[in-house]
CSV table of C-alpha atoms and ligand atoms in Angstrom, one decimal:
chain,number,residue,atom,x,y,z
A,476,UNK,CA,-33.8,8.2,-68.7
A,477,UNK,CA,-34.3,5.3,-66.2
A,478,UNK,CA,-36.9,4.0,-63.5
A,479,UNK,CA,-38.0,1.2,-62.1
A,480,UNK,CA,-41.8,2.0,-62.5
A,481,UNK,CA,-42.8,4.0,-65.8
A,482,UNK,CA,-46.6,5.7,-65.0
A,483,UNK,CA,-48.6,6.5,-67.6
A,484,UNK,CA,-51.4,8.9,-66.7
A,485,UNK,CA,-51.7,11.6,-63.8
A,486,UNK,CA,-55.3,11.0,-63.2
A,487,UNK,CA,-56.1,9.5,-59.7
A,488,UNK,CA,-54.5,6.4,-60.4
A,489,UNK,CA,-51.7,7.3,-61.4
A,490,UNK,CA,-50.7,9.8,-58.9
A,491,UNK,CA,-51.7,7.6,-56.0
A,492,UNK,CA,-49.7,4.7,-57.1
A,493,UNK,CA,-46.5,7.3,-57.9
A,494,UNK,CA,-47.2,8.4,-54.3
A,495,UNK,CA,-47.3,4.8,-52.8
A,496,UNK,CA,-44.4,3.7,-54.9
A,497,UNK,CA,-42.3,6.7,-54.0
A,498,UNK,CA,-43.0,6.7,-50.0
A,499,UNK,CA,-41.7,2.6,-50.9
A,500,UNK,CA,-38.8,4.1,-51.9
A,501,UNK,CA,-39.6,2.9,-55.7
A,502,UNK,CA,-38.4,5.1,-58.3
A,503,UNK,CA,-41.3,6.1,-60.3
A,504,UNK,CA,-41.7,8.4,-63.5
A,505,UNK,CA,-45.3,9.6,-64.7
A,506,UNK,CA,-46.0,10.4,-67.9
A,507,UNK,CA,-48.7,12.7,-69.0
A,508,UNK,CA,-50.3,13.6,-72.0
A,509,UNK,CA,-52.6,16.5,-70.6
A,510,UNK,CA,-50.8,20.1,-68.3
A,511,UNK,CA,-51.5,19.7,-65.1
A,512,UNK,CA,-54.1,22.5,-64.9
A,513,UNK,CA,-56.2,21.0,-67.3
A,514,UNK,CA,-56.4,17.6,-65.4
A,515,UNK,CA,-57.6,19.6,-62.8
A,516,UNK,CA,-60.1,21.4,-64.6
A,517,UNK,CA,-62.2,17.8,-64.9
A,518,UNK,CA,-64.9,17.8,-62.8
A,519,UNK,CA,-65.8,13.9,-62.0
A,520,UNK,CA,-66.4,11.9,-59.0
A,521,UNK,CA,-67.1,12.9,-55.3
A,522,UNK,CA,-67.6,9.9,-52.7
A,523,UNK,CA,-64.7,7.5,-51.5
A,524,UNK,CA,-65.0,4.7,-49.8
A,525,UNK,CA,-63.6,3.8,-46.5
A,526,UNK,CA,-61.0,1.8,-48.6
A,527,UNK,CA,-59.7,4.8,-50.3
A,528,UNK,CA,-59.7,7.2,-47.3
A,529,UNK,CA,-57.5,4.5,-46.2
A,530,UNK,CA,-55.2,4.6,-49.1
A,531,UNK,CA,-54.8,8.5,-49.3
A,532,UNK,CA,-54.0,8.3,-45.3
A,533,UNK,CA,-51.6,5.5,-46.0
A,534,UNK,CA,-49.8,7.9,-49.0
A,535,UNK,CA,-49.2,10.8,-46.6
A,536,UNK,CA,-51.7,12.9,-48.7
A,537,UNK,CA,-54.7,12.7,-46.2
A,538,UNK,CA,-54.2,16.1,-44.0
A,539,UNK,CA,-57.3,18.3,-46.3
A,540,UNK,CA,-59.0,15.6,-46.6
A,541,UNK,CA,-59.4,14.6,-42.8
A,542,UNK,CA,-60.3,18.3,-42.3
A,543,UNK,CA,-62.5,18.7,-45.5
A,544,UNK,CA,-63.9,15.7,-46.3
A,545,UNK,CA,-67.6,15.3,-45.4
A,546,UNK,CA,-68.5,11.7,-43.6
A,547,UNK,CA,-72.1,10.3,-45.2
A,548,UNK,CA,-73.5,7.7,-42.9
A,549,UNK,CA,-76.6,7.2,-45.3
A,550,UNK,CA,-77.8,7.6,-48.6
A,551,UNK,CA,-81.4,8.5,-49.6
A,552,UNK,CA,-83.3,6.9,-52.4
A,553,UNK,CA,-86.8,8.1,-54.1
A,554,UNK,CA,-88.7,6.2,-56.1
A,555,UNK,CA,-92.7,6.7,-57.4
A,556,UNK,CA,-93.1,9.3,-53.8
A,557,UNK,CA,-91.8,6.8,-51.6
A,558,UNK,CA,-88.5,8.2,-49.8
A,559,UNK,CA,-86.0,5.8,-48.0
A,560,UNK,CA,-82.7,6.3,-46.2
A,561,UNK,CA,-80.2,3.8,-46.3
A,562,UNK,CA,-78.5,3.8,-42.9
A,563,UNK,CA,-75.3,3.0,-44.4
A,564,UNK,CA,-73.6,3.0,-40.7
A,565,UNK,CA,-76.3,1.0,-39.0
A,566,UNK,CA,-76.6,-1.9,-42.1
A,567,UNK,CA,-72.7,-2.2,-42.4
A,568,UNK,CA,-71.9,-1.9,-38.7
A,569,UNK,CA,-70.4,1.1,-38.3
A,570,UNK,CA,-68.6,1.8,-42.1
A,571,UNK,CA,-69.3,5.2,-43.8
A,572,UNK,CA,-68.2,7.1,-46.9
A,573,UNK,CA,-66.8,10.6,-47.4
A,574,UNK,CA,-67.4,12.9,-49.4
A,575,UNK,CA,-64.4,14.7,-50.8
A,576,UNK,CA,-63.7,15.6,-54.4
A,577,UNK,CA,-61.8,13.7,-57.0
A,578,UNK,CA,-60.3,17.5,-58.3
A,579,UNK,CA,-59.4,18.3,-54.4
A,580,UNK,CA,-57.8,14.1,-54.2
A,581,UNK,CA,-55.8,15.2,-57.3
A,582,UNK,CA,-55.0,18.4,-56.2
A,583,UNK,CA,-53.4,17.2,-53.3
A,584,UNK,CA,-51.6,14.2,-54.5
A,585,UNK,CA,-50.0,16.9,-57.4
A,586,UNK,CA,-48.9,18.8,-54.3
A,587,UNK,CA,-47.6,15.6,-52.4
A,588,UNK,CA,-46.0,15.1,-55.6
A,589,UNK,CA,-44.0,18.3,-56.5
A,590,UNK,CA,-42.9,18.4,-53.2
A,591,UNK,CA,-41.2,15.0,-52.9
A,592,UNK,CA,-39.4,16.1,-56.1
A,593,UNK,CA,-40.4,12.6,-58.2
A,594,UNK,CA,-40.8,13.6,-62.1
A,595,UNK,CA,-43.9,13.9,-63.7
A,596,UNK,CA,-43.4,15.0,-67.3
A,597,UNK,CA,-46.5,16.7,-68.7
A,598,UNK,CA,-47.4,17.9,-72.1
A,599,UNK,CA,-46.3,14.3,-73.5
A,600,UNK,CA,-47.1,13.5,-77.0
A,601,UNK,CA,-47.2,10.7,-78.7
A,602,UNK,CA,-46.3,8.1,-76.0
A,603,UNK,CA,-45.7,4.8,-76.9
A,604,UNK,CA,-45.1,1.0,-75.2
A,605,UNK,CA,-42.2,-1.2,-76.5
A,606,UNK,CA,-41.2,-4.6,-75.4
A,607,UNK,CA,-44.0,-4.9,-73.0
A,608,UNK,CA,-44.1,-8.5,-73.2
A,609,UNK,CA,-39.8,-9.0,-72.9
A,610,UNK,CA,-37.2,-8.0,-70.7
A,611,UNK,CA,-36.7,-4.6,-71.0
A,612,UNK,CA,-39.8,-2.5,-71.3
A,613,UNK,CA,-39.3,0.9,-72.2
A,614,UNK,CA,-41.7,4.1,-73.6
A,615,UNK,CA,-40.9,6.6,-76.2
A,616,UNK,CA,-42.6,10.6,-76.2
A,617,UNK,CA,-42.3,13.5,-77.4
A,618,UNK,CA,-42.2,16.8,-75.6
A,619,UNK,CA,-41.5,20.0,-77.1
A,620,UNK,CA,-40.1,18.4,-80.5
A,621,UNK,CA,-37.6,16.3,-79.1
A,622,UNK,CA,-38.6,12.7,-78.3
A,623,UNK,CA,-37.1,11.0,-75.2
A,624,UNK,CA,-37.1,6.9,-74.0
A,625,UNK,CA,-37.7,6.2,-70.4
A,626,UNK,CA,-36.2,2.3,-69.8
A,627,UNK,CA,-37.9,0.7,-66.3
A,628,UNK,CA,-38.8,-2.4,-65.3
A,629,UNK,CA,-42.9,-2.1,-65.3
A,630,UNK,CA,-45.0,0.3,-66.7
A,631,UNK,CA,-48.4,0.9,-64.9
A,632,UNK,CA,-51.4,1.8,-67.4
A,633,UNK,CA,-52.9,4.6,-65.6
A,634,UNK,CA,-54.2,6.6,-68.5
A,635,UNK,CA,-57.7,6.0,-68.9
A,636,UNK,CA,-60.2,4.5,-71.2
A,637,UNK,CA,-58.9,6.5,-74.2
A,638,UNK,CA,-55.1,5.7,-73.4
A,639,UNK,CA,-52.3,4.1,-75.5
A,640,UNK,CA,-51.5,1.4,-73.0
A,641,UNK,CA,-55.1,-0.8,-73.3
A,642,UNK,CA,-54.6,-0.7,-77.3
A,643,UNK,CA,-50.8,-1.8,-76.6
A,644,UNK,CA,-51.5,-5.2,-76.0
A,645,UNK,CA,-52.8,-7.4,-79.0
A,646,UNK,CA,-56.2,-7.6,-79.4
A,647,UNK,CA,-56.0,-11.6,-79.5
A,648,UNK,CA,-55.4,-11.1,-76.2
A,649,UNK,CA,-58.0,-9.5,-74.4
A,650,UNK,CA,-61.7,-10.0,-74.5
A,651,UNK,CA,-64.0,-6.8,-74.0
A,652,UNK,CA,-67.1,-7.0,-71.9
A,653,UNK,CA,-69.4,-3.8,-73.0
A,654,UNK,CA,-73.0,-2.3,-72.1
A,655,UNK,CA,-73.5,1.4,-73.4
A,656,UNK,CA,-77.0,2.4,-71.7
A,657,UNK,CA,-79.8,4.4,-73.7
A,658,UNK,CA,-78.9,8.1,-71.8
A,659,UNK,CA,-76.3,9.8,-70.3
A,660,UNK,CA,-76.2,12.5,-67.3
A,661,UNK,CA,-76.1,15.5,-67.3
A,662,UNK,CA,-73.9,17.5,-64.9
A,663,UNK,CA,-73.9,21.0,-63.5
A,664,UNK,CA,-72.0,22.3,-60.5
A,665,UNK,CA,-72.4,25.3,-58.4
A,666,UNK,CA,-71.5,26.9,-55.5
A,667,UNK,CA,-75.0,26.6,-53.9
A,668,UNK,CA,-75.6,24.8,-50.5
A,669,UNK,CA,-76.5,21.2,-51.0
A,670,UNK,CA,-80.3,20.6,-50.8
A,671,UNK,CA,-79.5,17.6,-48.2
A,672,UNK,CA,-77.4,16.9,-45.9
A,673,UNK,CA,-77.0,13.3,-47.5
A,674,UNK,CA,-76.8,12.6,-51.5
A,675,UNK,CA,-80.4,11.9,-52.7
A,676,UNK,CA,-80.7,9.3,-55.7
A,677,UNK,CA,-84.6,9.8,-57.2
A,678,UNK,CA,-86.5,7.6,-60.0
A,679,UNK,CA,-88.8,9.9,-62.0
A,680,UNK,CA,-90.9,8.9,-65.4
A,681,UNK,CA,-89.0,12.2,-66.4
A,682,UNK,CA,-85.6,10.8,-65.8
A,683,UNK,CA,-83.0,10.0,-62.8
A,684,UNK,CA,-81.9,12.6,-60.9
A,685,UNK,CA,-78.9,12.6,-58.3
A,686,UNK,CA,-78.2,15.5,-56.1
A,687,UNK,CA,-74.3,15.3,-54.8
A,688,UNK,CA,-72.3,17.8,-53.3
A,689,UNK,CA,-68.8,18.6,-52.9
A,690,UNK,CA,-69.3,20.9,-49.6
A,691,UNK,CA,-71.2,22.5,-47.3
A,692,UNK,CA,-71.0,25.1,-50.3
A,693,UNK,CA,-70.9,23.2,-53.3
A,694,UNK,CA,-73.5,20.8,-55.0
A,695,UNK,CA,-72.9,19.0,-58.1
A,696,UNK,CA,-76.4,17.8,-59.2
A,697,UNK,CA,-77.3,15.1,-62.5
A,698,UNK,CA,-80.0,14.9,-64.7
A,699,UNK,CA,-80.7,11.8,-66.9
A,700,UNK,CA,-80.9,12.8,-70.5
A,701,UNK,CA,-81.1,11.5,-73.8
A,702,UNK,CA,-78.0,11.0,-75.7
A,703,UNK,CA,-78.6,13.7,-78.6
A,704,UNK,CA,-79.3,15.9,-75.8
A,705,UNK,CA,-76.8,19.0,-76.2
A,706,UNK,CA,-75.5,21.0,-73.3
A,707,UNK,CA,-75.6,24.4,-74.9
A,708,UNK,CA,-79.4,24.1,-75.0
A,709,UNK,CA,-79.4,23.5,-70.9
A,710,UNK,CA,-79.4,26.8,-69.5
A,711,UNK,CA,-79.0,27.0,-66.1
A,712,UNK,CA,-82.6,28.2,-65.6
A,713,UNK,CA,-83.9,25.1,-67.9
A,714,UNK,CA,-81.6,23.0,-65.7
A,715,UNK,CA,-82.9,24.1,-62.3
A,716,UNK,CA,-86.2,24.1,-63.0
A,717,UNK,CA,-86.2,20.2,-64.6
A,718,UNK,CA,-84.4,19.1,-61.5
A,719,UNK,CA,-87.3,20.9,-59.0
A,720,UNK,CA,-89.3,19.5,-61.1
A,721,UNK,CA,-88.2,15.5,-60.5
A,722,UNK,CA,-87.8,16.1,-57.3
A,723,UNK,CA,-89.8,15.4,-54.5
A,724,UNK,CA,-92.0,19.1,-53.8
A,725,UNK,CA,-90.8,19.4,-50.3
A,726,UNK,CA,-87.1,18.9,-51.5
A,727,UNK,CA,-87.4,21.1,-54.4
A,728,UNK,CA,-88.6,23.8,-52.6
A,729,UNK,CA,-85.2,23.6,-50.6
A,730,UNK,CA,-83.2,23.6,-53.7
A,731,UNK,CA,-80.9,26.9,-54.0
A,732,UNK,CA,-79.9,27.7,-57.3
A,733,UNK,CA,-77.6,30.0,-58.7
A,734,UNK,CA,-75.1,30.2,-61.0
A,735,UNK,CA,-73.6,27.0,-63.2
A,736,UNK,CA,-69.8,26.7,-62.7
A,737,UNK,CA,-69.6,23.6,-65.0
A,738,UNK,CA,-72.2,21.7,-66.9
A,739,UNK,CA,-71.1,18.5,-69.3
A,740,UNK,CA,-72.7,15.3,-70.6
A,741,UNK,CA,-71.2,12.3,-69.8
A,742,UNK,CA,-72.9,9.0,-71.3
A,743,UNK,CA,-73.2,5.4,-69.7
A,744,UNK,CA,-71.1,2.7,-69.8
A,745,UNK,CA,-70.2,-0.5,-68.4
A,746,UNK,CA,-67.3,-1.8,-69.7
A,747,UNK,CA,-64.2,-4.2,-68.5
A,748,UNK,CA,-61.0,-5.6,-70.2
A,749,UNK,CA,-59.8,-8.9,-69.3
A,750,UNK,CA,-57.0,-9.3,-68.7
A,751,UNK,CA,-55.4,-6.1,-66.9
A,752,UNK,CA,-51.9,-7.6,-67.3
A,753,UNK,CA,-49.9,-8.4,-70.4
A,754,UNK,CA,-46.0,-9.1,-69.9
A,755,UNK,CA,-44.7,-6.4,-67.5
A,756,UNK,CA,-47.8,-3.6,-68.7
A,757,UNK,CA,-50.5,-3.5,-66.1
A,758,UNK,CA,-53.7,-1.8,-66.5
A,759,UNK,CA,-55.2,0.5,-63.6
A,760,UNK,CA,-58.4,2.5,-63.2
A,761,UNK,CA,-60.4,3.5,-65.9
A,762,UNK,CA,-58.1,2.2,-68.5
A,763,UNK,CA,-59.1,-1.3,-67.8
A,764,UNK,CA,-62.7,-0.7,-66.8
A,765,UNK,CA,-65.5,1.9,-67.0
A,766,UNK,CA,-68.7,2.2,-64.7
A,767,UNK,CA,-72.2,3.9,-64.9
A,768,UNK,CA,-71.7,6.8,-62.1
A,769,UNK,CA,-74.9,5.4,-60.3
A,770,UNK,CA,-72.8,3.6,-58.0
A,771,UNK,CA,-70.2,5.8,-57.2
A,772,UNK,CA,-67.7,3.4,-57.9
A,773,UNK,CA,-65.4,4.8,-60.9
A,774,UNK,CA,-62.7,6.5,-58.7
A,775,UNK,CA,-63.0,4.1,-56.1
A,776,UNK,CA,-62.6,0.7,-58.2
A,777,UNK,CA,-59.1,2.8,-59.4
A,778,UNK,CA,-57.5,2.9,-56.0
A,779,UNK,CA,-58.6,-0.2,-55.4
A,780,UNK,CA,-56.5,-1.3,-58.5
A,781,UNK,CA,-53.9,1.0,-57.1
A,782,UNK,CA,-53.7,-0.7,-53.8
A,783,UNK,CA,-53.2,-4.1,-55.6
A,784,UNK,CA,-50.7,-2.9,-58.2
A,785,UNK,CA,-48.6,-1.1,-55.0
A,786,UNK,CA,-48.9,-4.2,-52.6
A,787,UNK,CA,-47.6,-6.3,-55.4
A,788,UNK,CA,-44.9,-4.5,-56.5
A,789,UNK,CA,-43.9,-3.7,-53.1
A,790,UNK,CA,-42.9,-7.4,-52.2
A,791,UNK,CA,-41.4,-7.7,-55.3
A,792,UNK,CA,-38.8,-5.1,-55.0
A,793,UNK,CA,-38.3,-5.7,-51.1
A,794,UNK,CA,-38.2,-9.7,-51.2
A,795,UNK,CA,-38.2,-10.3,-54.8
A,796,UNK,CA,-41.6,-11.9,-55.3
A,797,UNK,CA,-42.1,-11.5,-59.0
A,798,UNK,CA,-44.0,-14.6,-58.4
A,799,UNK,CA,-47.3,-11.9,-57.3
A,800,UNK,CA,-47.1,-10.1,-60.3
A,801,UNK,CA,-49.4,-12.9,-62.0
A,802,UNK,CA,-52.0,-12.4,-58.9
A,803,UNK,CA,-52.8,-8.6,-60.3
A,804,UNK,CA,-55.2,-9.2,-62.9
A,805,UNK,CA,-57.4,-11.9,-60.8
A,806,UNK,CA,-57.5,-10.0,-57.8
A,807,UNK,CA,-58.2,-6.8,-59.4
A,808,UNK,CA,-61.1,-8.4,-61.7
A,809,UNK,CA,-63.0,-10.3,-58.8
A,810,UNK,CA,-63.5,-6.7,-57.4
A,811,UNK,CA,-64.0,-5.3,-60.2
A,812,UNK,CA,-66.9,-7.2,-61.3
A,813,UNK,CA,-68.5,-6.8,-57.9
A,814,UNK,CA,-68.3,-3.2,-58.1
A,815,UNK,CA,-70.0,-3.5,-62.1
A,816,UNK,CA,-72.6,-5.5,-60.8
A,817,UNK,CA,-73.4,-3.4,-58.3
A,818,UNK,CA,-73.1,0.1,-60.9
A,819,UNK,CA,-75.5,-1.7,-63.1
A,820,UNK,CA,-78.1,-2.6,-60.7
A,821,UNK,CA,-78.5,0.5,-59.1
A,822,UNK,CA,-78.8,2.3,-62.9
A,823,UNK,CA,-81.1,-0.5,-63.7
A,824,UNK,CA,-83.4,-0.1,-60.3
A,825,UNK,CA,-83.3,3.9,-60.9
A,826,UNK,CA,-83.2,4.8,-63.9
A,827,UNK,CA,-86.1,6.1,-66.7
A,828,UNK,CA,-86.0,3.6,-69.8
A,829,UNK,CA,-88.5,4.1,-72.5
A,830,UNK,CA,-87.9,1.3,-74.1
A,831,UNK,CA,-89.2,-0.8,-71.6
A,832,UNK,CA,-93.2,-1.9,-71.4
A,833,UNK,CA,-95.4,-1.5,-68.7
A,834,UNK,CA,-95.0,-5.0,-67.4
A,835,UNK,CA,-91.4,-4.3,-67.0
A,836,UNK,CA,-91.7,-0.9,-65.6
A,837,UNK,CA,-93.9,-2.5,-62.7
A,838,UNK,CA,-91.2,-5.4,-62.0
A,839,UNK,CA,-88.5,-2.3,-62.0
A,840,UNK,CA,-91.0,-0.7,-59.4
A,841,UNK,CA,-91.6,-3.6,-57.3
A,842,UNK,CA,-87.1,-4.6,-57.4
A,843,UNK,CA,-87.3,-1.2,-55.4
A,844,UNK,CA,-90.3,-2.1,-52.8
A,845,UNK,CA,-88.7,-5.4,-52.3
A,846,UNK,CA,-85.3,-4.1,-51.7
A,847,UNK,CA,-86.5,-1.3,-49.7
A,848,UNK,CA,-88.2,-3.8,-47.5
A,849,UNK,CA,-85.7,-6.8,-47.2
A,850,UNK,CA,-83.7,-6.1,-44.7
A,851,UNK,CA,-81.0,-8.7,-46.5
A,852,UNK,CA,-80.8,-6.3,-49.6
A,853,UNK,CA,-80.8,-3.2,-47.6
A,854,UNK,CA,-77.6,-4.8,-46.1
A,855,UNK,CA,-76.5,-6.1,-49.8
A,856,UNK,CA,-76.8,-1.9,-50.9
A,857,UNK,CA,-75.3,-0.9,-47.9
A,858,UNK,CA,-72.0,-3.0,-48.0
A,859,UNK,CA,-71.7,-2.9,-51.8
A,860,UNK,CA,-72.0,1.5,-51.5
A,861,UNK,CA,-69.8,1.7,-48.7
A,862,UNK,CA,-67.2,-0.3,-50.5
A,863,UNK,CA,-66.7,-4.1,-50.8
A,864,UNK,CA,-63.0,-5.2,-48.8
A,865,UNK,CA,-59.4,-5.5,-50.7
A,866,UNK,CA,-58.6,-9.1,-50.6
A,867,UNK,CA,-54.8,-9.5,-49.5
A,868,UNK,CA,-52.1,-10.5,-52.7
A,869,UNK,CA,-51.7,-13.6,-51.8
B,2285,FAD,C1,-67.2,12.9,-67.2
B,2285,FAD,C2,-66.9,11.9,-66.1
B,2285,FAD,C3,-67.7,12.0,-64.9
B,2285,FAD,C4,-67.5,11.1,-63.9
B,2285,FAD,N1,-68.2,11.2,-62.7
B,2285,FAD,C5,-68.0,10.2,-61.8
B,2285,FAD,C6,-68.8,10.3,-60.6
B,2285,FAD,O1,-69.6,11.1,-60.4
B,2285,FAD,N2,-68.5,9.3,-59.6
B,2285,FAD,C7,-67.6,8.3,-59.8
B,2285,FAD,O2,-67.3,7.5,-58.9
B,2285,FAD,N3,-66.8,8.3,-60.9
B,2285,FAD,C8,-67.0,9.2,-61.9
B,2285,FAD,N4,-66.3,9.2,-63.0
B,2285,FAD,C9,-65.2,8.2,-63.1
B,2285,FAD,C10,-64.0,8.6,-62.4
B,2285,FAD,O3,-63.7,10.0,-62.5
B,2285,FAD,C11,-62.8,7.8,-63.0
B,2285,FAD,O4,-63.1,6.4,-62.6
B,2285,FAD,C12,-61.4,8.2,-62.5
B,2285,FAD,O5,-61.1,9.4,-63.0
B,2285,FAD,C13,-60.4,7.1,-62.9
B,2285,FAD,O6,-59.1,7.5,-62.7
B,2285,FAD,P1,-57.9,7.1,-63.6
B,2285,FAD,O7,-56.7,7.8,-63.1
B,2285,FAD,O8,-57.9,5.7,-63.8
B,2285,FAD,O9,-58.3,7.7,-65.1
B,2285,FAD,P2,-58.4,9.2,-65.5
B,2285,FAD,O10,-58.9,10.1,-64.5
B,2285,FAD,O11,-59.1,9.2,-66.8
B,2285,FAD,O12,-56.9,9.6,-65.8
B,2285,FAD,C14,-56.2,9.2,-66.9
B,2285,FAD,C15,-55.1,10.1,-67.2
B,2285,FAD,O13,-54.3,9.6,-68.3
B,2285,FAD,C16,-54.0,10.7,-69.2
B,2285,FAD,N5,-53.8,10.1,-70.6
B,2285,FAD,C17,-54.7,9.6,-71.4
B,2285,FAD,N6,-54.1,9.1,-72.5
B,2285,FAD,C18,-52.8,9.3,-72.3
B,2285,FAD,C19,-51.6,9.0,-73.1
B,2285,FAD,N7,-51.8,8.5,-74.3
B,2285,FAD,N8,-50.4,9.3,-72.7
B,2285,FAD,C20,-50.3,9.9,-71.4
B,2285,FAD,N9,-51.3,10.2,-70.6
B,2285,FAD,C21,-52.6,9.9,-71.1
B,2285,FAD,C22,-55.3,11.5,-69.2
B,2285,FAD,O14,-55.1,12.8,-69.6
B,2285,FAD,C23,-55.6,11.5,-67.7
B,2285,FAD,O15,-55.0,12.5,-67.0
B,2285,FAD,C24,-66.5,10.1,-64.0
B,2285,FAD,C25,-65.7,10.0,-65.2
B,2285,FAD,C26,-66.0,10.9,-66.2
B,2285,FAD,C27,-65.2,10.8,-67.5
């Protein structure tokens, strides 16, 4: 087999990118480990930025989500009893985000996909890099007990933070930036109306607590826990009643509960890999970095990557600038970093941490009245959350 662009990974990433590349007219092959139901079995983020809307409109894969999508023009934070909206629209002048589900982006990029008749080969094992660094790339797997190579000219590391293309390139190479926080959160979704009309982020001395939503009839609600924290012991009752419980009373008593869909623990992490380029193997999306959800920048900071990787390799194959292809890694990173500093400060400013004394439980306190009373920061959260610009390739 042969291709221009080898994919590996059908997450987000790499089925946006396929779907760029492909409307380009760029032959592209994506390679995937997992079936495609179970990729859209994960249950993971729900906000995109403006930036991303953009992106899914500019890949032809926009029509549900235009209907569907939900547009948020503030966010609501709770800290010690004091409530405050951030008026996204008014601080940014005019920018919102929309709520729209990472399962319901995939699903319809998988759609966009099969229809346009590109391959995706699923059910991969055993997937392997060669010749990364030289002239003619190509990856080896293994499907059904037969192992096939798939020569192309790039190959696009889509596949996550537990991939094969990060631990491709030599570990002299890159340098690995890491914070793993004390908790993790704990998810459950539901097919109950939301509690708010807008997602509510609350402080409690129990533990951070985010209600989300995927519709008008579906929330997706997290609970800070502790990392030996088990899900089976969460039943949904214990799970509704610790969220009413850190919850402001008039908002709890709006909460409708029901039945759990899905429940999981995910832990905390910042983490990023420099560089995201070795040789003619990029690294996109979660593969090169990972954020604390607080931001609700994971899935964002990947199509951001995406719209890089895409605009690059664009001009190379129309005008034959493989001059670009060293701009990837410091264009990507510079956002990237914004988009971890941001992740960190709001899981710092919300967050429960025992560890920390009483002095620095009143300086986390009084971070949140200053912010929430400088207009300047208010702007600073507002721009960061509604998603900081793509800077242009060149
Ligand atoms: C539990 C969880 C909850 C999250 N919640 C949020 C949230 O609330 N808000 C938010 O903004 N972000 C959230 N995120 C982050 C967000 O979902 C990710 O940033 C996003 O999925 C990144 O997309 P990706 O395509 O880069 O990686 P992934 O979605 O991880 O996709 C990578 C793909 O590569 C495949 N793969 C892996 N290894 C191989 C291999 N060796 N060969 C072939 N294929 C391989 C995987 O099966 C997968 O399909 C969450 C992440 C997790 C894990």
């Amino acid at each position: 087999m042969k291709t221009k662009v080898a994919i590996i990974g059908a997450g987000p990433s790499g089925l946006l990118l396929g779907q760029l590349l492909h409307m380009a007219g760029i032959d592209n092959v994506i390679i995937e480990r997992q079936s495609g139901e179970y990729v859209l079995g994960r249950i993971r983020a729900g906000v995109l930025e403006q930036g991303m809307v953009d992106l899914m409109r500019e890949a032809g894969v926009s029509e549900r989500m235009d209907v569907e999508g939900l547009v948020h023009d503030g966010i609501e934070l709770v800290f010690g009893g004091r409530r405050d909206r951030i008026d996204l629209k008014a601080l940014t002048g005019g920018s919102s985000v929309l709520v729209y589900g990472q399962t319901e982006v995939t699903r319809d990029l998988m759609a966009a996909r099969e229809a346009s008749g590109a391959t995706t080969i699923y059910e991969a094992s055993n997937v392997q890099l060669h010749d990364v660094k030289g002239e003619a790339p190509y990856v080896t797997f293994e499907k059904n007990g037969e192992t096939y190579r798939l020569d192309c000219d790039y190959v696009a590391g889509c596949d996550g933070f537990h991939g094969v293309s990060r631990k491709t390139i030599p570990a002299e190479v890159l340098t690995h930036y890491e914070r793993v926080y004390p908790f993790g959160w704990l998810g459950m979704l539901s097919d109950t109306p939301p509690v708010n009309h807008e997602l509510i982020y609350a402080h409690h001395e129990r533990g951070f607590v985010l209600c989300s939503q995927r519709s008008m009839t579906r929330s997706r609600y997290y609970l800070q826990v502790a990392l030996s924290e088990k899900v089976e012991d969460w039943s949904d009752e214990r799970f509704w009643q610790e969220l009413k419980t850190r919850l402001p009373q008039d908002v709890a008593a709006r909460v409708v509960t029901g039945p759990s869909l899905e429940k999981s623990i995910a832990p905390l992490r910042s983490y990023v890999v420099e560089p995201m380029q070795y040789g003619k193997l990029f690294l996109v999306g979660d593969a090169a970095h990972i954020v604390p959800p607080t931001g609700a920048k994971g899935l964002n900071l990947a199509a951001s990557d995406v719209s890089t990787l895409y605009r690059i390799l664009n001009r190379v194959y129309r005008d034959g600038r493989t001059d670009l292809l060293e701009n990837y890694s410091q264009i990507a990173l510079r956002r990237v970093w914004k988009a971890e500093r941001f992740s960190w400060l709001m899981t710092n400013l919300l967050h429960e941490y025992s560890e920390r004394d009483a002095f620095d439980k009143r300086m986390q306190r009084t971070d949140y009245d200053y912010y929430m009373t400088s207009n300047a920061v208010l702007k600073t959260i507002a721009e960061n959350y509604v998603g900081l610009p793509y800077e242009p390739i060149e």
